[in-house]
């Protein structure tokens, strides 16, 4: 059985998580690390015993010819780095979201096809312990026929929430509902319907965004619909998705790990508020075979690596493939377009440019002025822009 040779390009938080999972999996071996920051490179290299350390990705690619390159960098660097790495013909594991607009995502997919490379987008929750438990319950018919999905993101500013957390949530919805045909959305900023002046650069380099509160509707095949709320809350909230069927409901609490429970089943289609307690049933987490809970790897990252190994062995796409990640970008851009223009957007959209930059241009406006990249400073700058004071 082939051992896949892996390089990690970017050794901060997400690179460390990815590296721990590739290190723990018996079918993958980390052969090289790359980062521009020596302390990060050395910390990860020392932790995992990887001697080959680079600050020049081309030198790393030439000298090691890895099968898979993980690209866990800031989102604005996904497109240029993916294009550079794909040039070498390596498979890529790219952090989410795949890219900041459809045009970039199209090019990355086309380059991967040209090079016969498999893209996996790091939506690890889709193959993770709790989403697997949810999908199993739905597959077993425990909620009957799926009718509707409802989800809300974290507490972040809506447009940023969509790009950062919504990307995971949409991918989980796609797992059980299939392709999305159309989206409709409304958005407000500071209590008023969004205007082109409310289009801003995202915190953390996630492209161009709009909307403090976004409410979106997604239409899937077979008449299934979803509502997705990306609302700015004053305090922290866990993203939650509820899958509603003809005979029951199942609730997924995203981003939980060592909590006692991340998924609950309600074996009845509607809430009966006169009950003292709803008869919720906790679902068992579905751990990937071979996962060692004593390892430093997160079980969802481990499952994602395990799926990559299986996909490459079988010559098929990863469950969190570039194709799916590309569709997620189309949905997110469709939500922005619908909120801006006030119409339903059928997917895939013909115009692949960023809808918010297009909207501004049509109103005679240039791209928005730069804002601070770090989230805390960005929040202050946005509060000042809205006249709320810092
Ligand atoms: N999947 C998840 O659960 C999850 C969670 C949080 C964040 N993310 C995603 O992860 C990404 C950010 O990850 P992070 O916070 O670890 O990133 P980061 O931007 O903080 O760190 C990236 C590292 O990559 C290095 N780097 C960047 N360009 C390089 C180059 N050309 N050559 C060598 N090194 C380079 C930087 O020096 C830095 O150390 C975002 O896309 C975000 O959406 C995913």
Coordinates of C-alpha atoms and ligand atoms in Angstrom, one line a residue:
X1 CA 0.0 0.0 0.0
X2 CA 1.4 3.4 -1.0
X3 CA 2.3 5.9 1.7
X4 CA 1.4 9.4 0.5
X5 CA 4.2 11.9 0.9
X6 CA 2.8 15.2 2.3
X7 CA 4.2 18.7 2.5
X8 CA 2.7 21.4 4.7
X9 CA 2.8 25.0 3.3
X10 CA 2.0 27.2 6.3
X11 CA 2.7 26.2 9.8
X12 CA 0.5 28.3 12.0
X13 CA -2.8 27.2 13.6
X14 CA -4.4 25.3 10.8
X15 CA -1.2 24.0 9.4
X16 CA -0.4 22.5 12.8
X17 CA -3.8 20.8 12.9
X18 CA -3.4 19.4 9.4
X19 CA 0.1 18.3 10.1
X20 CA -0.9 16.4 13.3
X21 CA -3.5 14.5 11.4
X22 CA -1.2 13.6 8.5
X23 CA 1.5 12.6 11.1
X24 CA -1.0 10.4 13.0
X25 CA -2.3 8.6 9.9
X26 CA -0.4 5.4 9.0
X27 CA -0.8 6.0 5.2
X28 CA 0.7 9.5 5.1
X29 CA 4.1 10.8 5.9
X30 CA 5.1 14.5 6.3
X31 CA 8.2 14.9 4.2
X32 CA 8.7 18.7 4.4
X33 CA 7.4 21.9 6.0
X34 CA 7.4 25.4 4.6
X35 CA 6.7 28.8 6.3
X36 CA 8.1 32.3 6.0
X37 CA 8.3 32.5 9.8
X38 CA 11.2 30.5 11.2
X39 CA 9.8 30.1 14.8
X40 CA 6.6 28.5 13.4
X41 CA 8.5 26.2 11.1
X42 CA 10.8 25.1 13.8
X43 CA 8.1 24.6 16.4
X44 CA 6.1 22.3 14.1
X45 CA 9.2 20.6 12.8
X46 CA 10.4 19.9 16.3
X47 CA 7.0 18.6 17.5
X48 CA 6.7 16.2 14.6
X49 CA 10.3 15.4 14.0
X50 CA 10.4 16.7 10.4
X51 CA 13.9 17.8 9.4
X52 CA 13.2 19.2 5.9
X53 CA 12.2 22.9 6.6
X54 CA 11.9 25.6 3.9
X55 CA 11.0 29.2 3.5
X56 CA 10.9 28.8 -0.3
X57 CA 8.0 26.7 -1.6
X58 CA 9.6 26.1 -5.0
X59 CA 12.7 24.7 -3.5
X60 CA 10.6 22.4 -1.3
X61 CA 8.6 21.2 -4.3
X62 CA 11.6 20.6 -6.4
X63 CA 13.5 18.7 -3.7
X64 CA 10.7 16.6 -2.3
X65 CA 8.1 16.2 -5.0
X66 CA 5.3 15.6 -2.5
X67 CA 2.1 13.8 -3.5
X68 CA -0.1 16.1 -1.4
X69 CA 0.5 19.7 -0.4
X70 CA -1.6 21.2 2.4
X71 CA -2.2 24.9 1.9
X72 CA -3.5 26.2 5.3
X73 CA -2.8 29.9 4.8
X74 CA -4.9 33.0 4.9
X75 CA -7.8 32.8 2.4
X76 CA -6.5 35.6 0.1
X77 CA -3.5 33.4 -0.6
X78 CA -5.4 30.3 -1.5
X79 CA -5.8 31.2 -5.2
X80 CA -2.1 32.2 -5.9
X81 CA -0.6 29.4 -3.8
X82 CA -3.0 26.7 -5.3
X83 CA -2.1 27.8 -8.8
X84 CA 1.7 27.7 -8.0
X85 CA 1.5 24.2 -6.3
X86 CA -0.8 22.7 -9.0
X87 CA 1.8 23.7 -11.6
X88 CA 3.9 20.9 -10.0
X89 CA 1.1 18.4 -10.5
X90 CA 0.7 17.7 -6.7
X91 CA -2.7 17.1 -5.1
X92 CA -3.8 19.9 -2.8
X93 CA -5.5 20.1 0.5
X94 CA -6.6 23.7 0.7
X95 CA -8.2 25.4 3.7
X96 CA -11.7 26.7 3.4
X97 CA -13.2 28.6 1.7
X98 CA -11.6 27.5 -1.6
X99 CA -11.3 31.0 -2.9
X100 CA -12.8 34.5 -2.5
X101 CA -14.9 34.4 -5.7
X102 CA -16.1 32.2 -8.6
X103 CA -13.6 33.4 -11.1
X104 CA -10.7 32.3 -8.9
X105 CA -12.4 29.0 -8.0
X106 CA -13.0 28.3 -11.7
X107 CA -9.3 28.7 -12.5
X108 CA -8.1 26.5 -9.7
X109 CA -10.5 23.7 -10.7
X110 CA -9.4 24.1 -14.4
X111 CA -5.7 23.9 -13.4
X112 CA -6.3 20.8 -11.3
X113 CA -8.1 19.1 -14.2
X114 CA -5.3 20.0 -16.5
X115 CA -2.7 18.5 -14.1
X116 CA -4.8 15.5 -13.1
X117 CA -4.6 16.6 -9.5
X118 CA -7.3 16.0 -6.8
X119 CA -8.3 19.0 -4.7
X120 CA -9.7 18.6 -1.2
X121 CA -11.1 21.6 0.6
X122 CA -10.6 21.5 4.3
X123 CA -14.3 21.3 5.4
X124 CA -13.3 18.6 7.8
X125 CA -16.7 18.8 9.6
X126 CA -18.4 17.2 6.7
X127 CA -16.5 13.9 7.3
X128 CA -16.3 14.6 11.0
X129 CA -17.6 12.6 14.0
X130 CA -20.9 14.5 14.5
X131 CA -21.9 15.2 10.9
X132 CA -21.3 11.5 10.2
X133 CA -23.6 10.6 13.0
X134 CA -26.2 13.0 11.6
X135 CA -25.9 11.6 8.0
X136 CA -26.2 8.1 9.4
X137 CA -29.4 8.9 11.2
X138 CA -30.8 10.5 8.0
X139 CA -29.7 7.5 5.9
X140 CA -31.3 5.1 8.2
X141 CA -34.6 7.0 7.8
X142 CA -34.8 8.1 11.3
X143 CA -36.2 11.5 10.4
X144 CA -38.3 10.2 7.5
X145 CA -37.9 12.2 4.3
X146 CA -35.7 15.3 4.5
X147 CA -37.9 18.5 4.0
X148 CA -36.0 21.5 5.3
X149 CA -32.7 22.6 6.9
X150 CA -32.2 25.5 9.2
X151 CA -28.9 26.8 10.4
X152 CA -27.3 29.8 12.1
X153 CA -23.6 30.7 12.1
X154 CA -21.4 32.1 14.9
X155 CA -21.6 35.6 16.3
X156 CA -19.4 37.2 13.6
X157 CA -20.5 40.1 11.3
X158 CA -22.8 38.5 8.7
X159 CA -20.7 38.7 5.5
X160 CA -17.6 37.5 7.3
X161 CA -19.6 34.8 9.1
X162 CA -20.8 33.5 5.8
X163 CA -17.3 33.3 4.3
X164 CA -15.7 31.8 7.4
X165 CA -18.4 29.6 9.1
X166 CA -21.1 29.5 6.4
X167 CA -18.7 27.7 4.1
X168 CA -18.6 24.7 6.5
X169 CA -22.4 24.9 7.2
X170 CA -23.3 25.0 3.5
X171 CA -21.0 22.0 2.8
X172 CA -22.8 20.0 5.5
X173 CA -26.1 20.9 4.0
X174 CA -24.8 19.7 0.5
X175 CA -23.9 16.4 2.0
X176 CA -27.5 15.5 2.7
X177 CA -29.5 17.7 0.3
X178 CA -27.4 17.5 -2.9
X179 CA -26.8 20.4 -5.3
X180 CA -28.2 23.9 -4.7
X181 CA -30.3 25.2 -7.6
X182 CA -30.9 28.8 -6.5
X183 CA -30.5 31.2 -3.6
X184 CA -32.4 34.3 -2.3
X185 CA -31.1 36.6 0.5
X186 CA -31.7 39.8 2.3
X187 CA -29.1 41.7 4.3
X188 CA -29.0 44.7 6.6
X189 CA -26.2 46.8 8.0
X190 CA -26.8 49.0 11.0
X191 CA -30.5 48.3 10.7
X192 CA -31.0 49.5 7.1
X193 CA -31.1 47.4 3.8
X194 CA -27.5 47.2 2.5
X195 CA -26.3 49.8 0.0
X196 CA -23.2 49.7 -2.2
X197 CA -21.5 51.9 0.4
X198 CA -21.8 49.0 2.9
X199 CA -19.6 46.7 0.7
X200 CA -16.3 46.3 2.7
X201 CA -13.2 44.1 2.6
X202 CA -13.5 41.1 4.8
X203 CA -11.6 40.7 8.0
X204 CA -8.9 38.0 7.8
X205 CA -8.5 38.3 4.0
X206 CA -11.7 36.6 3.0
X207 CA -12.4 38.8 0.0
X208 CA -15.2 41.4 -0.3
X209 CA -18.3 41.1 1.9
X210 CA -21.5 42.9 2.8
X211 CA -24.1 42.7 5.5
X212 CA -24.1 42.7 9.3
X213 CA -27.1 40.4 9.3
X214 CA -27.8 38.0 6.3
X215 CA -30.8 35.8 6.0
X216 CA -30.6 33.4 3.0
X217 CA -32.8 30.7 1.5
X218 CA -31.3 27.9 -0.5
X219 CA -33.3 25.7 -2.9
X220 CA -32.1 22.2 -3.4
X221 CA -33.2 19.4 -5.7
X222 CA -36.3 17.3 -4.7
X223 CA -38.0 20.3 -3.1
X224 CA -35.7 20.5 -0.1
X225 CA -35.1 24.1 1.1
X226 CA -32.8 25.6 3.7
X227 CA -32.6 28.8 5.6
X228 CA -29.2 30.1 6.6
X229 CA -28.8 32.9 9.1
X230 CA -25.5 34.7 9.4
X231 CA -26.3 37.3 12.0
X232 CA -24.0 39.5 14.1
X233 CA -24.6 38.6 17.7
X234 CA -23.1 40.6 20.6
X235 CA -21.9 37.4 22.4
X236 CA -20.5 34.0 21.2
X237 CA -22.8 31.4 19.8
X238 CA -22.1 27.9 18.5
X239 CA -23.2 27.4 14.9
X240 CA -26.2 25.0 14.8
X241 CA -27.9 23.2 11.9
X242 CA -31.3 21.5 12.2
X243 CA -32.3 18.9 9.6
X244 CA -36.1 18.6 9.5
X245 CA -37.8 15.5 8.1
X246 CA -41.3 14.1 7.8
X247 CA -40.9 12.0 10.9
X248 CA -38.2 13.7 13.0
X249 CA -35.4 16.2 13.3
X250 CA -31.8 16.0 13.9
X251 CA -29.7 18.9 15.3
X252 CA -26.0 19.3 14.7
X253 CA -23.9 21.6 16.9
X254 CA -20.9 22.4 14.8
X255 CA -17.4 23.0 15.9
X256 CA -17.7 20.9 19.1
X257 CA -15.1 18.3 19.8
X258 CA -14.6 16.9 23.3
X259 CA -18.1 17.9 24.3
X260 CA -20.4 15.2 25.5
X261 CA -22.8 15.6 22.6
X262 CA -22.8 17.4 19.2
X263 CA -25.9 15.8 17.7
X264 CA -29.4 15.2 19.0
X265 CA -32.4 13.4 17.4
X266 CA -36.0 14.4 18.0
X267 CA -38.1 11.5 16.9
X268 CA -41.1 13.6 16.0
X269 CA -41.5 16.1 13.1
X270 CA -42.7 19.1 15.2
X271 CA -42.0 20.5 18.6
X272 CA -44.7 19.8 21.1
X273 CA -44.2 22.7 23.5
X274 CA -46.7 21.3 26.1
X275 CA -44.2 18.5 26.8
X276 CA -42.2 19.2 29.9
X277 CA -39.1 17.9 28.0
X278 CA -38.8 17.1 24.4
X279 CA -37.6 13.5 24.0
X280 CA -34.3 14.3 22.5
X281 CA -32.0 11.4 21.9
X282 CA -28.2 12.0 21.9
X283 CA -26.5 10.4 18.9
X284 CA -23.2 8.6 19.2
X285 CA -20.2 10.1 17.5
X286 CA -18.9 8.2 14.5
X287 CA -15.2 8.0 14.9
X288 CA -13.0 7.0 11.9
X289 CA -11.5 3.5 12.1
X290 CA -7.9 3.7 13.3
X291 CA -8.3 7.1 15.1
X292 CA -6.3 7.1 18.3
X293 CA -8.0 9.5 20.9
X294 CA -4.6 9.8 22.6
X295 CA -3.0 11.3 19.5
X296 CA -2.8 15.1 19.1
X297 CA -4.8 14.9 15.9
X298 CA -8.4 16.2 15.9
X299 CA -10.8 13.4 15.0
X300 CA -12.4 15.4 12.2
X301 CA -9.0 16.2 10.6
X302 CA -8.0 12.6 10.9
X303 CA -11.2 11.5 9.2
X304 CA -10.5 14.0 6.4
X305 CA -7.0 12.7 5.9
X306 CA -8.4 9.1 5.9
X307 CA -10.9 10.1 3.2
X308 CA -8.1 11.6 1.1
X309 CA -6.1 8.4 1.3
X310 CA -9.2 6.4 0.3
X311 CA -10.0 8.8 -2.5
X312 CA -6.5 8.7 -4.0
X313 CA -6.3 4.9 -3.7
X314 CA -9.6 4.6 -5.5
X315 CA -8.8 7.4 -8.1
X316 CA -11.9 9.3 -7.1
X317 CA -12.7 12.7 -5.6
X318 CA -12.5 13.4 -1.9
X319 CA -15.9 13.8 -0.2
X320 CA -14.9 17.4 0.5
X321 CA -13.7 17.8 -3.1
X322 CA -12.7 20.9 -5.1
X323 CA -15.9 20.4 -7.0
X324 CA -18.0 20.7 -3.8
X325 CA -15.8 23.5 -2.5
X326 CA -16.3 25.3 -5.8
X327 CA -20.1 24.9 -5.5
X328 CA -19.9 26.4 -1.9
X329 CA -18.2 29.5 -3.3
X330 CA -21.0 29.8 -6.0
X331 CA -23.6 29.6 -3.2
X332 CA -21.9 32.2 -1.1
X333 CA -21.4 34.6 -4.1
X334 CA -25.1 33.9 -5.0
X335 CA -26.2 35.0 -1.5
X336 CA -24.2 38.2 -1.8
X337 CA -25.6 38.9 -5.3
X338 CA -29.2 38.2 -4.2
X339 CA -28.9 40.4 -1.2
X340 CA -27.4 43.3 -3.2
X341 CA -29.6 43.1 -6.3
X342 CA -32.8 41.9 -4.6
X343 CA -33.4 39.0 -6.9
X344 CA -33.3 35.2 -6.8
X345 CA -30.0 33.9 -8.2
X346 CA -30.0 30.6 -10.2
X347 CA -26.9 28.6 -9.9
X348 CA -24.4 28.3 -11.5
X349 CA -24.4 32.0 -12.2
X350 CA -23.2 33.1 -15.6
X351 CA -21.2 36.1 -14.4
X352 CA -18.2 34.8 -12.5
X353 CA -16.9 38.1 -11.2
X354 CA -17.4 39.2 -7.6
X355 CA -21.0 40.4 -7.4
X356 CA -20.3 43.0 -4.8
X357 CA -17.5 44.6 -6.7
X358 CA -19.8 44.6 -9.8
X359 CA -22.6 46.2 -7.8
X360 CA -20.3 49.0 -6.7
X361 CA -18.9 49.5 -10.2
X362 CA -22.5 49.8 -11.6
X363 CA -23.0 52.6 -9.0
X364 CA -19.8 54.4 -10.1
X365 CA -17.9 53.3 -7.1
X366 CA -14.3 51.8 -7.0
X367 CA -13.5 48.7 -4.9
X368 CA -13.9 49.6 -1.1
X369 CA -11.1 51.2 0.8
X370 CA -8.8 48.8 2.7
X371 CA -9.7 48.0 6.3
X372 CA -7.6 46.3 9.0
X373 CA -7.1 42.6 8.5
X374 CA -7.2 41.4 12.2
X375 CA -10.8 40.8 13.3
X376 CA -10.7 42.9 16.5
X377 CA -9.3 46.0 14.7
X378 CA -11.7 45.4 11.8
X379 CA -14.7 45.5 14.2
X380 CA -13.5 48.8 15.6
X381 CA -13.0 50.3 12.1
X382 CA -16.5 49.1 11.0
X383 CA -18.1 50.5 14.2
X384 CA -16.4 53.9 13.4
X385 CA -17.6 53.7 9.7
X386 CA -21.1 53.2 11.0
X387 CA -20.8 56.2 13.3
X388 CA -21.1 54.0 16.5
X389 CA -17.7 55.1 17.8
X390 CA -14.9 52.7 18.7
Ligands
LIG1 N1 -11.1 24.2 8.7 C1 -11.2 24.9 9.8 O1 -11.8 24.5 10.8 C2 -10.6 26.3 9.9 C3 -10.6 27.0 11.2 C4 -10.0 28.2 11.2 C5 -9.4 28.8 10.0 N2 -9.5 28.1 8.9 C6 -8.9 28.6 7.6 O2 -7.5 28.5 7.7 C7 -6.9 29.6 7.0 C8 -6.0 30.4 7.9 O3 -5.3 29.4 8.6 P1 -4.2 30.0 9.7 O4 -5.0 30.9 10.7 O5 -3.4 28.9 10.3 O6 -3.4 30.9 8.7 P2 -2.4 32.2 8.9 O7 -2.6 33.1 7.7 O8 -2.5 32.7 10.3 O9 -1.0 31.4 8.8 C9 -0.6 31.0 7.6 C10 0.9 30.6 7.7 O10 1.3 30.4 6.3 C11 2.5 31.0 6.1 N3 2.6 31.4 4.7 C12 1.8 32.2 4.0 N4 2.2 32.3 2.7 C13 3.3 31.6 2.6 C14 4.3 31.3 1.5 N5 4.1 31.8 0.3 N6 5.3 30.5 1.8 C15 5.5 30.0 3.0 N7 4.7 30.2 4.1 C16 3.6 31.0 3.9 C17 2.5 32.3 7.0 O11 3.8 32.7 7.3 C18 1.7 31.8 8.2 O12 2.6 31.3 9.2 C19 -8.1 30.5 6.5 O13 -8.3 30.1 5.1 C20 -9.3 30.1 7.3 O14 -10.5 30.2 6.7 C21 -10.1 26.9 8.8

